[in-house]
Amino acid sequence: MSIEKDSSKKLEKEKTNYKVIKSGDNTQFWHDFWIGTCKLKTAFPSLYALESKKRFKVSIRILADEIKWDWSSCPINVGLTTELENLTKAITTIQLQPGLDETKCKLSHDGNYMVHMLRQRIDQTLPVNNQQAMIKWSKLVPIKVTCFVWRAIQGRIPSVVALSHRGINLDSTICGSCIDGPECANHIIISCPFAVMVREMIFKWCGINLSEVNEVVDIEEFAAKWGKQYKKRKRLITI
Ligand SMILES: [Zn+2]
């Protein structure tokens, strides 16, 4: 799903995960977050650039009585003596022992993964979620329909504009139905003349006067607040 892809881009692993080292067999020396406050490739970018085997495990680098390096050029010869000393100093505190390294979640106190914590983090990371209205989940509406509305509010339903944003070459992003504007989520559901006609018919049927609607979220918010009778409002939300 595109939402998951976007989330994973912004929610960098190092901000939520960390490794508890035992044998070092299943932890990458440079790419995993296992020591310090960030990944070693971030903390020591110049040394990382000189590394020959960037995906080597911790257990390959830290041996019982030495640290095994594999540089493309010697860091000391290119003026990185201090960085090398700092890195060496940091990792010599690690004592490897038998057992699998464990991946833990930084968001919880005990390191266990909790879905609601990750959800909270995603909400904080994606600015779009802060702008959207709360969806009214009605049991009368199939979940796939509610999900469609939820995605439409965020402009994430399949549309020509969405395809072009993903780098797909298209002759035009104009709506093929009315040829009167870019075919984005708001156009498909709100401003396209066909959508306007259907909406007006539904509101007329329900006896509702709704003058101005600019975005999908406007309809959702209107339905959530409309009328004084709970049953009638619920029916409108369902429609
Ligand atoms: Zn149109």
Tab-separated table of C-alpha atoms in Angstrom, residues 99-207:
chain	number	residue	atom	x	y	z
A	99	GLY	CA	22.783	-16.348	21.474
A	100	LEU	CA	20.764	-14.504	18.855
A	101	ASP	CA	20.735	-10.710	18.771
A	102	GLU	CA	17.274	-9.370	19.500
A	103	THR	CA	15.403	-6.554	17.771
A	104	LYS	CA	13.598	-4.293	20.255
A	105	CYS	CA	11.207	-1.392	19.898
A	106	LYS	CA	12.386	1.979	21.198
A	107	LEU	CA	8.866	3.232	21.666
A	108	SER	CA	7.962	0.973	24.595
A	109	HIS	CA	9.561	0.685	28.029
A	110	ASP	CA	10.133	-3.068	27.806
A	111	GLY	CA	11.240	-3.068	24.150
A	112	ASN	CA	8.207	-5.065	22.986
A	113	TYR	CA	6.266	-4.009	19.915
A	114	MET	CA	2.835	-2.513	20.605
A	115	VAL	CA	0.619	-1.739	17.617
A	116	HIS	CA	-0.916	1.378	19.190
A	117	MET	CA	2.540	2.879	19.819
A	118	LEU	CA	3.566	2.385	16.209
A	119	ARG	CA	0.220	3.837	15.112
A	120	GLN	CA	0.807	6.861	17.339
A	121	ARG	CA	4.260	7.306	15.854
A	122	ILE	CA	2.928	7.102	12.300
A	123	ASP	CA	0.283	9.721	13.140
A	124	GLN	CA	3.001	12.030	14.468
A	125	THR	CA	5.260	11.405	11.479
A	126	LEU	CA	2.727	11.885	8.698
A	127	PRO	CA	1.516	15.501	8.670
A	128	VAL	CA	-1.410	14.514	6.449
A	129	ASN	CA	-2.946	12.532	9.310
A	130	ASN	CA	-3.063	15.610	11.491
A	131	GLN	CA	-5.236	17.390	8.971
A	132	GLN	CA	-7.752	14.680	8.317
A	133	ALA	CA	-11.104	14.344	9.988
A	134	MET	CA	-11.913	11.464	12.275
A	135	ILE	CA	-13.653	8.802	10.223
A	136	LYS	CA	-16.977	7.577	11.553
A	137	TRP	CA	-16.760	3.802	11.390
A	138	SER	CA	-20.298	2.538	10.865
A	139	LYS	CA	-21.141	-1.156	11.097
A	140	LEU	CA	-23.684	-0.621	8.336
A	141	VAL	CA	-20.930	0.287	5.882
A	142	PRO	CA	-18.582	-2.425	4.543
A	143	ILE	CA	-15.044	-1.871	5.832
A	144	LYS	CA	-13.676	-1.617	2.285
A	145	VAL	CA	-16.022	1.320	1.627
A	146	THR	CA	-14.991	3.146	4.811
A	147	CYS	CA	-11.352	2.493	3.921
A	148	PHE	CA	-11.986	4.000	0.488
A	149	VAL	CA	-13.389	7.166	2.110
A	150	TRP	CA	-10.444	7.288	4.516
A	151	ARG	CA	-8.000	7.054	1.615
A	152	ALA	CA	-9.981	9.555	-0.478
A	153	ILE	CA	-9.749	12.132	2.328
A	154	GLN	CA	-5.988	11.789	2.140
A	155	GLY	CA	-6.021	11.989	-1.659
A	156	ARG	CA	-4.738	8.440	-1.913
A	157	ILE	CA	-7.252	6.721	-4.148
A	158	PRO	CA	-6.230	5.594	-7.656
A	159	SER	CA	-6.342	8.647	-9.904
A	160	VAL	CA	-4.396	9.921	-12.901
A	161	VAL	CA	-2.741	12.595	-10.736
A	162	ALA	CA	-1.698	9.937	-8.199
A	163	LEU	CA	-0.161	7.864	-11.013
A	164	SER	CA	1.772	10.858	-12.345
A	165	HIS	CA	3.095	11.572	-8.831
A	166	ARG	CA	4.514	8.061	-8.869
A	167	GLY	CA	6.532	8.841	-11.963
A	168	ILE	CA	4.288	7.166	-14.534
A	169	ASN	CA	4.419	8.900	-17.896
A	170	LEU	CA	0.947	9.945	-18.986
A	171	ASP	CA	-0.269	11.989	-21.947
A	172	SER	CA	-2.489	14.068	-19.689
A	173	THR	CA	-3.668	14.279	-16.083
A	174	ILE	CA	-6.954	15.943	-17.073
A	175	CYS	CA	-10.197	14.183	-16.114
A	176	GLY	CA	-11.330	12.006	-19.042
A	177	SER	CA	-14.975	12.442	-18.112
A	178	CYS	CA	-15.387	16.243	-18.078
A	179	ILE	CA	-12.011	17.392	-19.485
A	180	ASP	CA	-12.234	20.250	-16.999
A	181	GLY	CA	-9.475	19.780	-14.436
A	182	PRO	CA	-6.812	17.406	-13.125
A	183	GLU	CA	-8.210	14.007	-12.173
A	184	CYS	CA	-7.290	13.985	-8.480
A	185	ALA	CA	-9.245	12.472	-5.567
A	186	ASN	CA	-11.110	15.703	-4.850
A	187	HIS	CA	-12.051	16.117	-8.492
A	188	ILE	CA	-13.333	12.554	-8.864
A	189	ILE	CA	-15.507	12.706	-5.753
A	190	ILE	CA	-16.297	16.395	-5.355
A	191	SER	CA	-15.851	18.738	-8.316
A	192	CYS	CA	-16.332	16.589	-11.414
A	193	PRO	CA	-19.788	17.494	-12.865
A	194	PHE	CA	-20.850	13.854	-12.715
A	195	ALA	CA	-19.953	13.703	-9.001
A	196	VAL	CA	-21.789	16.989	-8.411
A	197	MET	CA	-24.888	15.626	-10.103
A	198	VAL	CA	-24.883	12.405	-8.041
A	199	ARG	CA	-24.252	14.337	-4.823
A	200	GLU	CA	-27.074	16.767	-5.506
A	201	MET	CA	-29.468	13.900	-6.195
A	202	ILE	CA	-28.523	12.171	-2.933
A	203	PHE	CA	-28.859	15.361	-0.865
A	204	LYS	CA	-32.173	16.165	-2.512
A	205	TRP	CA	-33.348	12.654	-1.671
A	206	CYS	CA	-32.273	13.188	1.962
A	207	GLY	CA	-33.795	16.687	2.075
